PDB file of C-alpha atoms in Angstrom:
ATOM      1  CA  UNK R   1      87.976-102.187 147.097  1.00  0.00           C
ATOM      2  CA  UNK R   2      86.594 -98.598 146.291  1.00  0.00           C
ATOM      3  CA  UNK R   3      84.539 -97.369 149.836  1.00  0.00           C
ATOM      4  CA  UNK R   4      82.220 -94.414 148.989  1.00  0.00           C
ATOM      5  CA  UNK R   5      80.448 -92.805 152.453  1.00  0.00           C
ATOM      6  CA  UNK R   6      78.086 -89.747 153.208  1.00  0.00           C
ATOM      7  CA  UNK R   7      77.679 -88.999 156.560  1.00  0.00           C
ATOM      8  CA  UNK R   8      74.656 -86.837 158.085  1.00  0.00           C
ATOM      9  CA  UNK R   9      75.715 -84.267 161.016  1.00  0.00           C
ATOM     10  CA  UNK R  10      74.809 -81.350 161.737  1.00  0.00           C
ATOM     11  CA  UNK R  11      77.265 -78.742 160.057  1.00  0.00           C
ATOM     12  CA  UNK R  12      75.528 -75.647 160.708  1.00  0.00           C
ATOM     13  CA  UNK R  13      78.256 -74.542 163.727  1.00  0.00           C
ATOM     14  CA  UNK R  14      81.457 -74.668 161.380  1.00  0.00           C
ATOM     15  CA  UNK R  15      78.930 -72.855 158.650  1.00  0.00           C
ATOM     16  CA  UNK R  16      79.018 -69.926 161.281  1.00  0.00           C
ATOM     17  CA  UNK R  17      82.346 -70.000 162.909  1.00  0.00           C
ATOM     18  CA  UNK R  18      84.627 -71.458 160.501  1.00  0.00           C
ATOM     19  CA  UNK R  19      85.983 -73.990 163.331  1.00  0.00           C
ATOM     20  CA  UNK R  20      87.451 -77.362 162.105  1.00  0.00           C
ATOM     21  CA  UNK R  21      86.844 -78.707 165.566  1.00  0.00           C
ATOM     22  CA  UNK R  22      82.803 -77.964 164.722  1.00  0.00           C
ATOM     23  CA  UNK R  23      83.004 -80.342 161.403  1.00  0.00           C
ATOM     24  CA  UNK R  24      85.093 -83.329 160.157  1.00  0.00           C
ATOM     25  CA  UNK R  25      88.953 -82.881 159.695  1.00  0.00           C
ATOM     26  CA  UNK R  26      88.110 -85.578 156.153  1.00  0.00           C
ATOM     27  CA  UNK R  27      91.793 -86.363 155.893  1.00  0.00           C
ATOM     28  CA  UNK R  28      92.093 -87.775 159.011  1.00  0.00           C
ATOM     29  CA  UNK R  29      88.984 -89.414 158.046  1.00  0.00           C
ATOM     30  CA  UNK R  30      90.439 -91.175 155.124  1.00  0.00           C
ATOM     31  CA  UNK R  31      93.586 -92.121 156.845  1.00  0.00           C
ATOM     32  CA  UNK R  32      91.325 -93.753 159.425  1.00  0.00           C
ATOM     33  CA  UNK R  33      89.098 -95.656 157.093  1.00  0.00           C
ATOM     34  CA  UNK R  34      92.117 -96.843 154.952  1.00  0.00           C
ATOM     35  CA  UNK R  35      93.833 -98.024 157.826  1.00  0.00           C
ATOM     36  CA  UNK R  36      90.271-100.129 159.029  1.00  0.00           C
ATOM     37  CA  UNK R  37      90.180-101.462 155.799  1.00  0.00           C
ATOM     38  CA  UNK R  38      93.963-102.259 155.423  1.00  0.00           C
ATOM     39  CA  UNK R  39      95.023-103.697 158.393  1.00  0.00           C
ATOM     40  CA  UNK R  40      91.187-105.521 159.038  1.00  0.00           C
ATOM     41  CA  UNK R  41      92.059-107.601 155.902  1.00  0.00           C
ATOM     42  CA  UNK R  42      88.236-108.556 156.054  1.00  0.00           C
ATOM     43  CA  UNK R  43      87.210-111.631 153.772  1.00  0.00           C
ATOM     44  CA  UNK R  44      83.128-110.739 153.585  1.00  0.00           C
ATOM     45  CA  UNK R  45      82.152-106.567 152.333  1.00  0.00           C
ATOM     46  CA  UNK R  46      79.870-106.980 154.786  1.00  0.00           C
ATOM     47  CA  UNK R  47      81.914-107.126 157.814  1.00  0.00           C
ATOM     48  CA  UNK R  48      83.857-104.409 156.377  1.00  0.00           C
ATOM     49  CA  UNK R  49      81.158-102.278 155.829  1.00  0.00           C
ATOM     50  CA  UNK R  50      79.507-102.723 159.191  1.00  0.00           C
ATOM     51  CA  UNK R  51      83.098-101.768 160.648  1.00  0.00           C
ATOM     52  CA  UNK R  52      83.405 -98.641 158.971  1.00  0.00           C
ATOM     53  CA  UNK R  53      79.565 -97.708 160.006  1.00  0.00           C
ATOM     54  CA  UNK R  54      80.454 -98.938 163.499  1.00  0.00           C
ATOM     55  CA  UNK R  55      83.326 -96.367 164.136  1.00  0.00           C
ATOM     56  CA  UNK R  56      81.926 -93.543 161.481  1.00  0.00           C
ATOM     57  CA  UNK R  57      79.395 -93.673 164.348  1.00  0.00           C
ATOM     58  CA  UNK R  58      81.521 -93.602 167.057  1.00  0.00           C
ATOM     59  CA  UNK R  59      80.699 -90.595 170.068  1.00  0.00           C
ATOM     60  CA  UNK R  60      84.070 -88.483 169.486  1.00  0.00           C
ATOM     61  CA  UNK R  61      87.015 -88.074 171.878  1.00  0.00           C
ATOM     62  CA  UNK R  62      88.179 -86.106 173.961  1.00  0.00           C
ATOM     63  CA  UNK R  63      91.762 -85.875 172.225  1.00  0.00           C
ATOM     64  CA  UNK R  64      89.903 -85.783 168.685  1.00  0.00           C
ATOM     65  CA  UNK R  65      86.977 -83.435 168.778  1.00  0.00           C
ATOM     66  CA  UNK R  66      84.187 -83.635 165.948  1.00  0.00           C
ATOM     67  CA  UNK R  67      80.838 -83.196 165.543  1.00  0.00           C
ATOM     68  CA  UNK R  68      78.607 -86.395 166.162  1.00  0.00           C
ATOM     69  CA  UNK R  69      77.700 -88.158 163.390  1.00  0.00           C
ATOM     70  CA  UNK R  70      74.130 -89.126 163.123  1.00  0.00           C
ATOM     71  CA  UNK R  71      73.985 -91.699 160.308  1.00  0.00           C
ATOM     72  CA  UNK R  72      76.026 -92.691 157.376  1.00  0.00           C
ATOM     73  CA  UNK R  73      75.568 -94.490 153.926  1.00  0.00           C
ATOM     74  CA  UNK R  74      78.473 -96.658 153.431  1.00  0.00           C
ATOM     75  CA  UNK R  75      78.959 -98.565 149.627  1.00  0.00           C
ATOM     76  CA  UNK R  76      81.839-101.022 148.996  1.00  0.00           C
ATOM     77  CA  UNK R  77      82.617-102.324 145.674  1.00  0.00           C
ATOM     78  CA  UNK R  78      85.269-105.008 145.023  1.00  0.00           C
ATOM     79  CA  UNK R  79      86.643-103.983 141.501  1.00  0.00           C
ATOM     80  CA  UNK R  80      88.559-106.779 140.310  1.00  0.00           C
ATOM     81  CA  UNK R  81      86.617-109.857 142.104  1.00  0.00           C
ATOM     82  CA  UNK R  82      85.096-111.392 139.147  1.00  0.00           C
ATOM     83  CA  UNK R  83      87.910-110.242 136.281  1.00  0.00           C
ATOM     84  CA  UNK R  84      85.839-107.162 135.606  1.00  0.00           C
ATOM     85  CA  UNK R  85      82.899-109.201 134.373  1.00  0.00           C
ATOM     86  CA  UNK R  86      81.051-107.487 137.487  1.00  0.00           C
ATOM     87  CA  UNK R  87      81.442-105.562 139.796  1.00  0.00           C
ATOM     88  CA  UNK R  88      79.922-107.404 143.325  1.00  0.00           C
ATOM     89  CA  UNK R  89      79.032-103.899 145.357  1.00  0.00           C
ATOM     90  CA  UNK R  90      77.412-103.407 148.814  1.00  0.00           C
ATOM     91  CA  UNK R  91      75.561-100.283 150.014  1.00  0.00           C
ATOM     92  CA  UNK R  92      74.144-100.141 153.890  1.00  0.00           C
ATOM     93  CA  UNK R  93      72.719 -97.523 155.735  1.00  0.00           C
ATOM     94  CA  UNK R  94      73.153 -97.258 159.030  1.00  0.00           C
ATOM     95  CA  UNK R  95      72.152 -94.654 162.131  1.00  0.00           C
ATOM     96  CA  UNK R  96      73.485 -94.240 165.531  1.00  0.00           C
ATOM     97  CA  UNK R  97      70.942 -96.686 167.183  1.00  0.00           C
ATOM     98  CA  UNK R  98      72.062 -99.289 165.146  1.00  0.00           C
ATOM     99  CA  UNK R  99      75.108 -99.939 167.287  1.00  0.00           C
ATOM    100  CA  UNK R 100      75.676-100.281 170.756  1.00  0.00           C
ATOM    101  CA  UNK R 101      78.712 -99.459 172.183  1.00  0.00           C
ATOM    102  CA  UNK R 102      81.052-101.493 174.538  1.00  0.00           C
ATOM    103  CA  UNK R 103      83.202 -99.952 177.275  1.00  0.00           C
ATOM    104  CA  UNK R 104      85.264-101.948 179.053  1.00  0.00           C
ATOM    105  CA  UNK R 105      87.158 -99.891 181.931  1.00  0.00           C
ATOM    106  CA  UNK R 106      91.204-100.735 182.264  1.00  0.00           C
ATOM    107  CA  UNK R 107      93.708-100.225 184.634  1.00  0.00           C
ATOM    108  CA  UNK R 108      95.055 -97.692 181.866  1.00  0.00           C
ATOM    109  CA  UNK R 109      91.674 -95.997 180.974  1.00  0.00           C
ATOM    110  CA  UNK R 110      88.719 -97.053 178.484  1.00  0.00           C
ATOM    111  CA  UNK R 111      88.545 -99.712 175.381  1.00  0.00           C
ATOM    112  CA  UNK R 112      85.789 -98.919 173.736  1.00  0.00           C
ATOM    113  CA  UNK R 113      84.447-101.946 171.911  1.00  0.00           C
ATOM    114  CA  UNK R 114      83.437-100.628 167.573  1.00  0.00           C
ATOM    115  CA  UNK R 115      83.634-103.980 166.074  1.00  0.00           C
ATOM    116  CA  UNK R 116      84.270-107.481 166.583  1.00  0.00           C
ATOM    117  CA  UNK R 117      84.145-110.912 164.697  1.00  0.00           C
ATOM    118  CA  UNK R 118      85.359-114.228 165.167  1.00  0.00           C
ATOM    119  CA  UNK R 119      88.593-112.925 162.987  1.00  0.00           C
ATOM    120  CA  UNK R 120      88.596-109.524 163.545  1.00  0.00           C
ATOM    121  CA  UNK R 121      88.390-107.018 166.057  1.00  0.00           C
ATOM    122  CA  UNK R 122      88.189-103.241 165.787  1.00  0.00           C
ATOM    123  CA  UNK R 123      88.514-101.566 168.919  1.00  0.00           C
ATOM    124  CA  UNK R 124      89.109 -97.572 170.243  1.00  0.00           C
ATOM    125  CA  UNK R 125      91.738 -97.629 173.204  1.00  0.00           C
ATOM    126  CA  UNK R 126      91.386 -94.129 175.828  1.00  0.00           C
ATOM    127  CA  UNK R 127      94.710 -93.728 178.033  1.00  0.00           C
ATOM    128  CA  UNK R 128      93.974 -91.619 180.812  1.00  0.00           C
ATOM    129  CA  UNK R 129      95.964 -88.533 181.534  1.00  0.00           C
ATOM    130  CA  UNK R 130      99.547 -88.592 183.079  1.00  0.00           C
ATOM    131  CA  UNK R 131      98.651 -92.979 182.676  1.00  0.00           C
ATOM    132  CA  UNK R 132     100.943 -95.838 181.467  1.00  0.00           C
ATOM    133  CA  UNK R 133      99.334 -98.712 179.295  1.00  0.00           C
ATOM    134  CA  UNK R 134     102.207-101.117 180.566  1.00  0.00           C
ATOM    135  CA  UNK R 135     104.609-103.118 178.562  1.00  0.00           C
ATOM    136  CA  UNK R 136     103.027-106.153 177.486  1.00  0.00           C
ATOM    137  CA  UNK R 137     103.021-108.988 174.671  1.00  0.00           C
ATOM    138  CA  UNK R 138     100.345-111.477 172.574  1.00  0.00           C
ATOM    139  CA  UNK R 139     100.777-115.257 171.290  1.00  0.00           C
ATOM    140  CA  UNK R 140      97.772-115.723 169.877  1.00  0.00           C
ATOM    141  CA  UNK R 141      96.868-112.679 167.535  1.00  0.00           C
ATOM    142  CA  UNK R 142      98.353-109.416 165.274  1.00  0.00           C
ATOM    143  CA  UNK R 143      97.877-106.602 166.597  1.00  0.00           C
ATOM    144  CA  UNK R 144      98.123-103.094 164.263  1.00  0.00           C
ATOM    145  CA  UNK R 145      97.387 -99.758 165.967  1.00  0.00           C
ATOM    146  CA  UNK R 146      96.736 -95.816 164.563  1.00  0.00           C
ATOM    147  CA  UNK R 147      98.051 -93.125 166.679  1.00  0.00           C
ATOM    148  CA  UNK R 148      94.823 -90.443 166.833  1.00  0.00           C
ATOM    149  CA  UNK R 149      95.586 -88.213 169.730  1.00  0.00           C
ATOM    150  CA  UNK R 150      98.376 -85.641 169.557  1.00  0.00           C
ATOM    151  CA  UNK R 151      99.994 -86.470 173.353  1.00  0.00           C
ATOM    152  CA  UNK R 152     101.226 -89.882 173.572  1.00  0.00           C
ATOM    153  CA  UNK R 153     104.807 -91.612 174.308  1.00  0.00           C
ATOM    154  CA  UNK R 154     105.198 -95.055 172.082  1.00  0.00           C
ATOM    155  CA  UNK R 155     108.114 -97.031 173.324  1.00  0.00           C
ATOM    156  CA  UNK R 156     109.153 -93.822 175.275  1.00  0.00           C
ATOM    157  CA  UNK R 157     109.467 -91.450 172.678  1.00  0.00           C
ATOM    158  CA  UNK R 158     106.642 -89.074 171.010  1.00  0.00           C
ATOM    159  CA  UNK R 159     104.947 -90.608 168.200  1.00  0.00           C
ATOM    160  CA  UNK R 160     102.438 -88.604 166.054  1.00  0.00           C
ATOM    161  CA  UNK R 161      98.935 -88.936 164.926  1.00  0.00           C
ATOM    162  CA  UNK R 162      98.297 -90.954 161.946  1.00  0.00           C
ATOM    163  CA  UNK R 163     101.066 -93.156 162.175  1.00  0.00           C
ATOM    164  CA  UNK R 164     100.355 -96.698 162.829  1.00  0.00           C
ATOM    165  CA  UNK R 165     102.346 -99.955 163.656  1.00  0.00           C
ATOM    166  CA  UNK R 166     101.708-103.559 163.725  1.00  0.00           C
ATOM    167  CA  UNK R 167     102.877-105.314 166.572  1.00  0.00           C
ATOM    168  CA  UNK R 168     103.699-108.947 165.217  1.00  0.00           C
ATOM    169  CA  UNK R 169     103.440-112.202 168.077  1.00  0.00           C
ATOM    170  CA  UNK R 170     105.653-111.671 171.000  1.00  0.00           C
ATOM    171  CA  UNK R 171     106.720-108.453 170.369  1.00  0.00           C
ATOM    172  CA  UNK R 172     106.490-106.122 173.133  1.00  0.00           C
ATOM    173  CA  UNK R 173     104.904-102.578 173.249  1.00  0.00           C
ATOM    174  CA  UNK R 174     103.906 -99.655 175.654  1.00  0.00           C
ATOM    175  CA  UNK R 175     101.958 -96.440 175.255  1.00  0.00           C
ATOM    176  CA  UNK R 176     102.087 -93.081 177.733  1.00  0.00           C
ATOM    177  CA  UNK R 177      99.849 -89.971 178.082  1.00  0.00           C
ATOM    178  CA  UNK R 178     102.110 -87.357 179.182  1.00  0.00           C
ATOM    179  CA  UNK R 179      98.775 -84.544 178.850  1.00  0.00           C
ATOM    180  CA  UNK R 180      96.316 -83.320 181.063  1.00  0.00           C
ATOM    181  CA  UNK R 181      93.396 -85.122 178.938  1.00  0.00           C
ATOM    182  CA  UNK R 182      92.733 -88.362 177.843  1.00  0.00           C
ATOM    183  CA  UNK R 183      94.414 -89.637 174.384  1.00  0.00           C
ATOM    184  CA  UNK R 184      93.257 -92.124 172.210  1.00  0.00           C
ATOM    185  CA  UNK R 185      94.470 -94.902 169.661  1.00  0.00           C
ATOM    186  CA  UNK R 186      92.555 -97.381 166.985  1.00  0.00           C
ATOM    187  CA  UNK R 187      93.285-101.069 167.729  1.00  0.00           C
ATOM    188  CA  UNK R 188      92.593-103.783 165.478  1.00  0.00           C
ATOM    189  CA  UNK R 189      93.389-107.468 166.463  1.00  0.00           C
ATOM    190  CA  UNK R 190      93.537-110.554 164.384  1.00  0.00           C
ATOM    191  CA  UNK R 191      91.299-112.750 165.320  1.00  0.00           C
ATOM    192  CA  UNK R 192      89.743-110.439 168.396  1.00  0.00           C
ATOM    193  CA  UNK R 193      90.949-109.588 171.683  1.00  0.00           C
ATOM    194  CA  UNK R 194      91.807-112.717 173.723  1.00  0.00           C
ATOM    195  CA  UNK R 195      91.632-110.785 177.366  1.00  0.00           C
ATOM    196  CA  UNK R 196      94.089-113.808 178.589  1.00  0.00           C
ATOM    197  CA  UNK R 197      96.876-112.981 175.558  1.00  0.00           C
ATOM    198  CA  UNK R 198      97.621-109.562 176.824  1.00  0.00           C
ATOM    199  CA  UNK R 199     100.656-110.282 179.104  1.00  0.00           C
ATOM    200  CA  UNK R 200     102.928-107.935 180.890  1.00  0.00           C
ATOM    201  CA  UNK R 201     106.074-107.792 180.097  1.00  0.00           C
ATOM    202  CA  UNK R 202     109.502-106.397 182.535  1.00  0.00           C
ATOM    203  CA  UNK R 203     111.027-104.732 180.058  1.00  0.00           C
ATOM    204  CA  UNK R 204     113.179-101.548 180.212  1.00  0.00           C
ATOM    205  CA  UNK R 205     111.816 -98.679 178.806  1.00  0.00           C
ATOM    206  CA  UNK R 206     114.906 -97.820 176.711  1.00  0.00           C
ATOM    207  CA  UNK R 207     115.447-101.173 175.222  1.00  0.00           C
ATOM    208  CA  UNK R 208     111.955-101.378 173.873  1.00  0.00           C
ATOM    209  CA  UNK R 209     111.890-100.811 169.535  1.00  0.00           C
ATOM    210  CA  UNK R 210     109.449-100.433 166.581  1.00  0.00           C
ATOM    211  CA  UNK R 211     108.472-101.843 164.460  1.00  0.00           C
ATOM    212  CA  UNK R 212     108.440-100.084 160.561  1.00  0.00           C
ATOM    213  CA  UNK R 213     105.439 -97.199 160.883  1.00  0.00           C
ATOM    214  CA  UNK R 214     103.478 -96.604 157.911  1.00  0.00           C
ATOM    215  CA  UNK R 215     101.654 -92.685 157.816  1.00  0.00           C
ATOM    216  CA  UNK R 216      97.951 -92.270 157.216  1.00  0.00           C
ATOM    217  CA  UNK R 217      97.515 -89.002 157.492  1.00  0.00           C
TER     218      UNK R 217
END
């Protein structure tokens, strides 16, 4: 698919100032839109559009600052659907009121709820500082997750923003904020969160592994 977006915020701070913190850091931007798109395998360019409005729209994070974004025009096109005979393209607008957001408080910290079908869920998880998300293991779905805060242990060891891994059935994982503020990571499950497949796991710390990481920005 080719995704085209325009977002509307107000850029009149990073005008002045010159701070990247005041406007959109765009290749992060692209890494996370690639990675919505990539690992949401979505079958309808509607759902994937309304994803990528849903967290375009998203309040930012504490970890990630950036201006909020008020509205944003989002246009799929799936080039090679019909053999090049057409080109089947979608184009939605959407605005901040549009979506209601979900926040589910953890033992860990926040999930904040962007996006969910029956096959698909798109989700923003919020450690807490100096917090564990513990060990723990699915049967039922995929799970691929994007690194966006610079501060947080995967499997023990640093891992940096923009790198994501899927965590196939039954593999184990675990996640640490070793900062003093709140770090964050994108979560998409396939189908959505089952709250009764997230199991705990005993597992020591230094026997836990990775799976192969692929870099999105």
């Amino acid at each position: 698919v080719e995704l085209d977006v325009t977002l509307h915020f107000d850029t009149r701070d990073a005008a002045k100032h010159g701070r990247l913190a005041a406007t959109v850091d765009y290749s992060h931007l692209l890494g996370e839109l690639r990675f919505i798109l990539v690992a949401g395998r979505f079958r309808l360019l509607e759902s994937a559009a309304e994803a990528v409005a849903a967290w375009l729209l998203t309040a930012p994070s504490q970890d990630v600052p950036r201006p909020q974004v008020e509205r944003v025009d989002v246009k799929l096109s799936k080039l090679v659907a019909l053999s090049g005979a057409a080109v089947p393209t979608l184009e939605i607008q959407r605005d901040r009121t549009d979506f209601k957001l979900v926040t589910e408080k953890k033992s860990f910290g926040f999930v904040d709820v962007i996006f969910e079908t029956k096959e698909c869920g798109v989700y923003r998880e919020r450690i807490a500082p100096r917090t564990v998300l513990p060990t723990h293991i699915h049967h039922h779905l995929d799970e691929s997750e994007l690194v966006l805060g610079d501060g947080l242990l995967l499997q023990g060891t640093p891992v940096t923003p923009g790198t994501a891994h899927t965590w196939p059935k039954g593999f184990a994982h675990r996640y640490e904020n070793v900062t003093d503020i709140e770090q964050s990571f994108m979560c998409i499950d396939r189908p959505a969160f089952i709250p009764t497949d997230e199991l705990e796991v005993d597992i020591p710390v230094e026997k836990l592994t990775r799976t192969e990481p692929t870099r999105f920005f």
